[in-house]
Tab-separated table of C-alpha atoms and ligand atoms in Angstrom:
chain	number	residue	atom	x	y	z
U	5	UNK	CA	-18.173	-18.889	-7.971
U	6	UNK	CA	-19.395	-15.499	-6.838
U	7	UNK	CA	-19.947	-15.131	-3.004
U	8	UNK	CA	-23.686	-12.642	-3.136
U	9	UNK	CA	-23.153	-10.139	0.116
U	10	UNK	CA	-26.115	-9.196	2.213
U	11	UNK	CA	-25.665	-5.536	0.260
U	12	UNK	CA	-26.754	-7.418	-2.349
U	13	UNK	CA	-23.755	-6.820	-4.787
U	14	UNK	CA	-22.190	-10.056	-6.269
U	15	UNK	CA	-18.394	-10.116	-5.790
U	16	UNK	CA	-16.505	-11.778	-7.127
U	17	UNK	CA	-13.845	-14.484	-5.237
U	18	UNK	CA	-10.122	-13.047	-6.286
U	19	UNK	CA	-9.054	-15.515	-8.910
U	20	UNK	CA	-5.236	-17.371	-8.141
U	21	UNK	CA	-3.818	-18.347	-11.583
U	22	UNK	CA	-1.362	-20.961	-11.989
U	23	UNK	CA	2.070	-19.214	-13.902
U	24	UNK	CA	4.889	-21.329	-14.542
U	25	UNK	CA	7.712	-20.374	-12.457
U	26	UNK	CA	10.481	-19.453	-15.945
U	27	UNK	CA	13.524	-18.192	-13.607
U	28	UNK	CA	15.066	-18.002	-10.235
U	29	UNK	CA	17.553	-15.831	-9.962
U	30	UNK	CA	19.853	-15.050	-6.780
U	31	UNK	CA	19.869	-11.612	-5.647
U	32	UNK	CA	21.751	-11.981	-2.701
U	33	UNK	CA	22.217	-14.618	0.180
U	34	UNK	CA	18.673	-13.934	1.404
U	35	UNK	CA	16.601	-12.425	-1.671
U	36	UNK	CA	15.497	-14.088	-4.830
U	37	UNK	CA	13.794	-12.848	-7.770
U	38	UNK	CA	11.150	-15.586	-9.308
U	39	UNK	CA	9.951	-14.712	-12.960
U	40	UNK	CA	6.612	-15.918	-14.008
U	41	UNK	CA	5.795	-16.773	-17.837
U	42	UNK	CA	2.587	-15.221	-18.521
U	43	UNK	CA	0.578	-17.215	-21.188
U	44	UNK	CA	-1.076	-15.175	-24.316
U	45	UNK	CA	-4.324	-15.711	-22.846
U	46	UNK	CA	-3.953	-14.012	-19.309
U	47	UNK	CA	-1.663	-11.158	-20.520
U	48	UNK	CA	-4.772	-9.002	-20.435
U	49	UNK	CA	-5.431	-9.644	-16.883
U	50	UNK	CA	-1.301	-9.775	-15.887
U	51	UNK	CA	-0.938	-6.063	-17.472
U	52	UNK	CA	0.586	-4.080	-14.782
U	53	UNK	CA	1.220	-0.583	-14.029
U	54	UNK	CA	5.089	-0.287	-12.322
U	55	UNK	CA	4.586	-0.254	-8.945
U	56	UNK	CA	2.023	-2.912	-8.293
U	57	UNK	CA	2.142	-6.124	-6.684
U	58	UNK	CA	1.107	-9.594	-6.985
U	59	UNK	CA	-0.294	-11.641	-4.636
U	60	UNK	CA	1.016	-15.341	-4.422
U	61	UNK	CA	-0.318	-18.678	-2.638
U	62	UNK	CA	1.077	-21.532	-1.928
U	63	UNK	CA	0.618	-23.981	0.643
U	64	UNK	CA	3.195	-24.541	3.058
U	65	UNK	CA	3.555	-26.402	6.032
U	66	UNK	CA	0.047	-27.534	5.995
U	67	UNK	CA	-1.080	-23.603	5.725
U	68	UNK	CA	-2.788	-21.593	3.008
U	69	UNK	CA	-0.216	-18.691	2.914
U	70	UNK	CA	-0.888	-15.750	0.502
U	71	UNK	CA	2.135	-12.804	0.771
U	72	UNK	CA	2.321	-9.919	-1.993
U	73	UNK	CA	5.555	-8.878	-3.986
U	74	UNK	CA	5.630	-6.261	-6.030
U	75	UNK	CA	6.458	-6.354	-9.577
U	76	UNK	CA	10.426	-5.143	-10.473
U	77	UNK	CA	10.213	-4.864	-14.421
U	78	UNK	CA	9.450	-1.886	-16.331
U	79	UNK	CA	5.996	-1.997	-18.522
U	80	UNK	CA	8.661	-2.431	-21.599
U	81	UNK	CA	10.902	-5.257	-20.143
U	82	UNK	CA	7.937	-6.880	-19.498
U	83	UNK	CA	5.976	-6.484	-22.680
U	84	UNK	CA	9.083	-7.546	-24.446
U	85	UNK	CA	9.724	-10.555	-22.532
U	86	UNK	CA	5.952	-11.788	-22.079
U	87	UNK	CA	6.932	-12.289	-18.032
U	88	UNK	CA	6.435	-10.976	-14.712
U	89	UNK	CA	9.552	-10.786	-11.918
U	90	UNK	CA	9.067	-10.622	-8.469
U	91	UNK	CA	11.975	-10.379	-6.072
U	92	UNK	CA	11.947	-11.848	-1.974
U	93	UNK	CA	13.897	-11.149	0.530
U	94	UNK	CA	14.401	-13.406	3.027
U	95	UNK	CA	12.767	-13.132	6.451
U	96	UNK	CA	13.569	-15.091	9.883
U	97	UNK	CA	11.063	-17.571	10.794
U	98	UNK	CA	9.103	-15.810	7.241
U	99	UNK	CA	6.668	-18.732	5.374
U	100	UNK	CA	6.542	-17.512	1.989
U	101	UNK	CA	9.871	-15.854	1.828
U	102	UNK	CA	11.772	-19.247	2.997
U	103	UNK	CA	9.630	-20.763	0.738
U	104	UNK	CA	10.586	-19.015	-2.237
U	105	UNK	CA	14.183	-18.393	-1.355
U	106	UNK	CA	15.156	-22.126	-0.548
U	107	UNK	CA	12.136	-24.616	-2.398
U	108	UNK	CA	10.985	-22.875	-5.672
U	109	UNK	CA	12.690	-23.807	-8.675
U	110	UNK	CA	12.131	-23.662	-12.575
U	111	UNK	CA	8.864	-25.286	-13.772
U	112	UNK	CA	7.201	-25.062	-10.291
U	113	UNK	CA	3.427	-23.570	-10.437
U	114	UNK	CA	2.371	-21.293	-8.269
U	115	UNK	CA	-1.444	-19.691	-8.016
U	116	UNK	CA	-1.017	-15.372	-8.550
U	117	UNK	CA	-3.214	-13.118	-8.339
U	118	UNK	CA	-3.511	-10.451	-11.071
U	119	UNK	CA	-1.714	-7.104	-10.307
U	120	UNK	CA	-3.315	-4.763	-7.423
U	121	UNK	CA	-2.070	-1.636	-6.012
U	122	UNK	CA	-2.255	2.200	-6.241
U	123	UNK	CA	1.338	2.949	-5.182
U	124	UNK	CA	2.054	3.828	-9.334
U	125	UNK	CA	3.344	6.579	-11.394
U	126	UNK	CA	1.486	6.890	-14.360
U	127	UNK	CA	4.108	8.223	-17.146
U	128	UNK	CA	3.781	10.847	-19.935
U	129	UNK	CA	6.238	11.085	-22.405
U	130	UNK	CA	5.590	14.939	-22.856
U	131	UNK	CA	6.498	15.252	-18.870
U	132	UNK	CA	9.350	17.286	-17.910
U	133	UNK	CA	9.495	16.076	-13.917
U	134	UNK	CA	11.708	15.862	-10.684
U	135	UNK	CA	11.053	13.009	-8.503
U	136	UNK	CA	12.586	11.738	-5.582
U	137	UNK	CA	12.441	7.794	-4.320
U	138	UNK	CA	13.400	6.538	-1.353
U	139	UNK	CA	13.778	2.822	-0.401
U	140	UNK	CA	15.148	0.639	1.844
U	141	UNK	CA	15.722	-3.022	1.609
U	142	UNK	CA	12.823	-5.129	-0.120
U	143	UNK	CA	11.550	-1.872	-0.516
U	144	UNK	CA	13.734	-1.166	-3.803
U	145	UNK	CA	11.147	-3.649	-6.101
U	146	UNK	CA	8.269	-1.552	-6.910
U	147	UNK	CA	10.721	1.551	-6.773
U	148	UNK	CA	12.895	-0.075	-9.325
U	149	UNK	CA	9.915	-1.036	-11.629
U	150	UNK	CA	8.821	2.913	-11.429
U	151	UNK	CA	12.195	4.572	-11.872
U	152	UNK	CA	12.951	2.348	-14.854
U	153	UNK	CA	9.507	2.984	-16.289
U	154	UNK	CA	9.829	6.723	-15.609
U	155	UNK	CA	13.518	7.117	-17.034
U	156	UNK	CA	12.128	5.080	-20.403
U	157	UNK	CA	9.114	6.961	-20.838
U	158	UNK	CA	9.808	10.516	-20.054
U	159	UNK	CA	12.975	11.751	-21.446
U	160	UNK	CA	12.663	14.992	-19.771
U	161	UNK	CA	11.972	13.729	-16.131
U	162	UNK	CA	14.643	13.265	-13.847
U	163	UNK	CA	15.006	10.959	-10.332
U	164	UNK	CA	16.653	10.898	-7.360
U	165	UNK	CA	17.193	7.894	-5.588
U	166	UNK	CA	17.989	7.285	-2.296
U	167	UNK	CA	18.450	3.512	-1.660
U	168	UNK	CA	18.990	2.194	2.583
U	169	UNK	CA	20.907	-0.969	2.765
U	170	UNK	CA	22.866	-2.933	5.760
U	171	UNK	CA	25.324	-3.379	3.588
U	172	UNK	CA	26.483	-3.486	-0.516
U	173	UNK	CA	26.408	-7.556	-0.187
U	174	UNK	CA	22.984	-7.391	1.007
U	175	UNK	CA	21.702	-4.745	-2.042
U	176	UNK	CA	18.811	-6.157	-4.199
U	177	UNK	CA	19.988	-5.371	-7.550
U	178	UNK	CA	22.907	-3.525	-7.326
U	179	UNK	CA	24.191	-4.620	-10.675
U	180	UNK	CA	20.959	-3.251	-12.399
U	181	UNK	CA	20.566	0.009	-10.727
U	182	UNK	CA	24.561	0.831	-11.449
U	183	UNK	CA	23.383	-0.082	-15.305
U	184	UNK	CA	20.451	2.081	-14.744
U	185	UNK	CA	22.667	4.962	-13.459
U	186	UNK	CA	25.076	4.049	-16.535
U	187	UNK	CA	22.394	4.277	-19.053
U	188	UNK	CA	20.915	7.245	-17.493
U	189	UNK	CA	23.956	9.184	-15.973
U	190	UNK	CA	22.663	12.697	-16.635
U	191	UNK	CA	18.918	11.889	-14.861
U	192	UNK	CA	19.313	9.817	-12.734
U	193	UNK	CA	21.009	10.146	-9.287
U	194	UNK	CA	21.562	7.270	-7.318
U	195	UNK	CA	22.480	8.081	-3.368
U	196	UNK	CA	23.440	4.579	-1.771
U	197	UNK	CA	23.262	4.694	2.391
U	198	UNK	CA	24.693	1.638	4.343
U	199	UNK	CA	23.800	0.823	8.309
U	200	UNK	CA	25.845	-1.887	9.075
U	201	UNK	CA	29.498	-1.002	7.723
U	202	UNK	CA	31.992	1.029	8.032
U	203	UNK	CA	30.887	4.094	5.870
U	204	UNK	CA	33.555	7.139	5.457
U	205	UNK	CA	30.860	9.829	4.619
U	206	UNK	CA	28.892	9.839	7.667
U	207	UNK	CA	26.158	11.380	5.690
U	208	UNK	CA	25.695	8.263	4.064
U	209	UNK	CA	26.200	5.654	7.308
U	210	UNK	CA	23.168	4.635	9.135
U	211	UNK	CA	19.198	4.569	8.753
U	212	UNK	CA	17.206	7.013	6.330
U	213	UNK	CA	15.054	9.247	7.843
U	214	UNK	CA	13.535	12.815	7.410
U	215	UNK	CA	16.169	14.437	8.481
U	216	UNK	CA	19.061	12.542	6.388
U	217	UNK	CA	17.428	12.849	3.256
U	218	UNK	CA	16.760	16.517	3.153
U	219	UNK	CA	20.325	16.587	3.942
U	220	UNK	CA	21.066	13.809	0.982
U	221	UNK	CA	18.691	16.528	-1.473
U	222	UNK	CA	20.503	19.994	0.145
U	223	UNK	CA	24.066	17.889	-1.068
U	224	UNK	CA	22.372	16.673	-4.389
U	225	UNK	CA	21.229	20.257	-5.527
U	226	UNK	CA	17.597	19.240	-4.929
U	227	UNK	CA	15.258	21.586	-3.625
U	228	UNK	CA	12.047	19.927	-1.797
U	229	UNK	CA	9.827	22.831	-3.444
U	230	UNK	CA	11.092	21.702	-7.202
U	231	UNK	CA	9.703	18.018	-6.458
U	232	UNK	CA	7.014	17.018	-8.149
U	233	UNK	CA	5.968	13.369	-7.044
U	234	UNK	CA	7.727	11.431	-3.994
U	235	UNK	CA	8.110	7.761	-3.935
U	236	UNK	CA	8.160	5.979	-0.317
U	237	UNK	CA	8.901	2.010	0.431
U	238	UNK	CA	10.556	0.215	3.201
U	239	UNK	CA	9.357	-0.169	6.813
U	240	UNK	CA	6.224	1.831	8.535
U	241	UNK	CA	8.511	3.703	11.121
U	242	UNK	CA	11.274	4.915	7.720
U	243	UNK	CA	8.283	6.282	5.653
U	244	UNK	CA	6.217	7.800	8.576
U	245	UNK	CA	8.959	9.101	9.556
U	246	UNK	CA	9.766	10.650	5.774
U	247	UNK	CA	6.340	11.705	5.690
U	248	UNK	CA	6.081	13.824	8.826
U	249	UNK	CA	9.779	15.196	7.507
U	250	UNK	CA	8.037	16.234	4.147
U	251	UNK	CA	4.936	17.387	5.667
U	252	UNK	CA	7.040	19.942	8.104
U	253	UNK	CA	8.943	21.121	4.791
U	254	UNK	CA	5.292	22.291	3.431
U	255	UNK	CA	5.332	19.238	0.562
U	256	UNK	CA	1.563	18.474	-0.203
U	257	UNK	CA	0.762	15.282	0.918
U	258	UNK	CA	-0.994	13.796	-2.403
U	259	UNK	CA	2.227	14.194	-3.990
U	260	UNK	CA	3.708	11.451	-1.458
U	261	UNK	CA	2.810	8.144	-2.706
U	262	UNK	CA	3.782	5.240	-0.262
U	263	UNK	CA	3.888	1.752	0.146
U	264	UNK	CA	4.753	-0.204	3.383
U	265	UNK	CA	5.851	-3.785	3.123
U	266	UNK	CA	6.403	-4.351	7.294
U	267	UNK	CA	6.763	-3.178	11.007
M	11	LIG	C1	2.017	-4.325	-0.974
M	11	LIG	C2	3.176	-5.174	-0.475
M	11	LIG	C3	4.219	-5.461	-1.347
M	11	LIG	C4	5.295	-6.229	-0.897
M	11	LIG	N1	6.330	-6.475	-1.749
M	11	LIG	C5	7.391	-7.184	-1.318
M	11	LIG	C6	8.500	-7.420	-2.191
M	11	LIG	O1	8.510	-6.997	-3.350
M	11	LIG	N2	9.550	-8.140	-1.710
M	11	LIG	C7	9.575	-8.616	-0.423
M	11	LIG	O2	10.568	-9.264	-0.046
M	11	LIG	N3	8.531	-8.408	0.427
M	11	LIG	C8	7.445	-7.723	0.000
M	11	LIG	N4	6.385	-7.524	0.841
M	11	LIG	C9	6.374	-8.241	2.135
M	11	LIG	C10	5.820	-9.667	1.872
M	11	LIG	O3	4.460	-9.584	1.463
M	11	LIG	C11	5.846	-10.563	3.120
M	11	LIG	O4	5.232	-9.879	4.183
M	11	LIG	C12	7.265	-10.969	3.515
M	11	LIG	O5	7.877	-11.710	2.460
M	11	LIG	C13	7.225	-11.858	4.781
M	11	LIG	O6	6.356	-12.937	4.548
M	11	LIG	P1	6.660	-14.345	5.205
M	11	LIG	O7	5.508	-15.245	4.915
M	11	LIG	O8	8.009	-14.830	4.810
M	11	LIG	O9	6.757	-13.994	6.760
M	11	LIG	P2	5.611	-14.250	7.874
M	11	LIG	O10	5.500	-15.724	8.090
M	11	LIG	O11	4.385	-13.488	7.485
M	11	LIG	O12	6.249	-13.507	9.129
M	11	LIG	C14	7.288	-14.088	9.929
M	11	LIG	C15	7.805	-13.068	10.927
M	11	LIG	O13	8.520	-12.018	10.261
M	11	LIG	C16	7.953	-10.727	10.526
M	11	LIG	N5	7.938	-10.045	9.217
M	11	LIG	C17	6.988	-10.165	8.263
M	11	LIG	N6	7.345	-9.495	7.162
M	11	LIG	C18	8.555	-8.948	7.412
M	11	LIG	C19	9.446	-8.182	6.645
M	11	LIG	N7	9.169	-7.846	5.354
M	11	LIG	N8	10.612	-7.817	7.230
M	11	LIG	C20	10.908	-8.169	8.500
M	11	LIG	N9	10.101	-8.907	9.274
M	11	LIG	C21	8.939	-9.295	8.742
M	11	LIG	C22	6.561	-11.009	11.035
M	11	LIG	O14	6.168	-9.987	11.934
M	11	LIG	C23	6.718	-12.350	11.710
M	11	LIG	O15	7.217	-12.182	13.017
M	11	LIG	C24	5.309	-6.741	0.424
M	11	LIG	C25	4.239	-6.462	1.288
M	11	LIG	C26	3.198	-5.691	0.848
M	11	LIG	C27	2.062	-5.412	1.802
């Protein structure tokens, strides 16, 4: 029922509906992805612009606990497929994410809410663009929902991505983003940076930040002027971080879209 405000404008209550949980797939020792069927009748309501999240609820240990995931499918893969995939990574002591890494399996319900979010790339096929991602960890859903959306829909645009990881065993599809770069060779770049092993190129060992990726772009042939959109995920301090970089270089700020999942 609708909840009337003293501004008198009826809003209404965010509606959680039950999807049937159609896959669990492991990622890695600590991240899952968990596909939801979505039935004829709410595929309306589930359409989804790459880059947006859903919202999920569950109860657990006694609690109400609602947590958002973004989306990692393309528009295509998931009009084909009449699902939704989110992926979670595991977090210490984290409700949801234990939750969904260790006790969801196939057939399970769970109450989601229907796609939010402004951190999106709307696509035109005619569009000849450059644009540069950057993610770390979890970070890579959304990022992986845009770039494959982007590299499907405008054959003239072309993406850098810049991907932070502790490690290769801890990447969040790796397998998909090396098809990706297979598929895509000529537009797609993918620059991988590790922080917890033994890297050779010590460009590529450590954290991302500012200064790293304009170094990453300056070794990739990318100049930050010829950038048309930026695409930020991962911690607050990375992308802050990236942002103050960019803004120093001169980049316009409404061309840096961001999303931070955590501290
Ligand atoms: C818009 C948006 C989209 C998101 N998309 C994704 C996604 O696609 N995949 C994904 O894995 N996560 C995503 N997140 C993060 C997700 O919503 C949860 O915050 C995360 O799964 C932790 O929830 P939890 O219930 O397990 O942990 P909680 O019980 O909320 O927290 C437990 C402890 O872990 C710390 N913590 C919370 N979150 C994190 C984190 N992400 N990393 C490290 N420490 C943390 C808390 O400070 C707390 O101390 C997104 C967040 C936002 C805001």
């Amino acid at each position: 029922m609708g909840l009337l405000q003293s501004s008198g404008v009826r809003h209404r209550r965010p509606q959680f509906h039950p999807l049937r949980v159609a896959a669990v797939e492991r990622l890695t020792d600590r991240a899952v992805a968990v596909t939801f069927d979505i039935p004829e009748e709410l595929r309306e309501a589930f359409r989804f612009q790459p880059g947006q999240h859903l919202t999920l609820r569950a109860p657990i240990d006694g609690a109400d606990v609602r947590r958002s995931y973004s989306i990692c499918l393309s528009s295509a893969q998931a009009a084909a497929s009449g699902q939704l995939r989110i992926a979670s990574n595991e977090v210490d002591g984290g409700a949801m994410s234990t939750w969904l890494n260790h006790e969801v399996s196939v057939g399970d319900t769970i109450g989601v809410l229907a796609p939010l979010g402004e951190f999106v790339c709307p696509t035109d096929p005619a569009a000849a663009r450059r644009i540069v991602a950057v993610a770390a960890g979890s970070g890579i859903t959304p990022v992986i929902s845009l770039v494959r959306s982007v590299l499907e829909e405008e054959p003239a645009s072309r993406v850098t991505l810049v991907f932070g990881n502790r490690s290769p065993e801890s990447t969040m599809f790796s397998g998909e983003l090396g098809a990706l770069v297979d598929r895509h060779a000529d537009r797609l770049d993918l620059v991988e940076v590790f922080s917890r092993v033994p890297v050779q190129d010590p460009l590529l060992a450590g954290r991302i930040d500012g200064d790293r990726l304009l170094r990453i772009l300056h070794r990739t042939g990318v100049s930050v002027t010829d950038v048309d959109a930026w695409f930020l995920c991962g911690p607050i301090r990375m992308v802050e971080n990236l942002r103050e970089t960019l803004g120093a270089q001169g980049v316009d700020q409404a061309h840096v879209h961001h999303e931070e999942f955590f501290q």
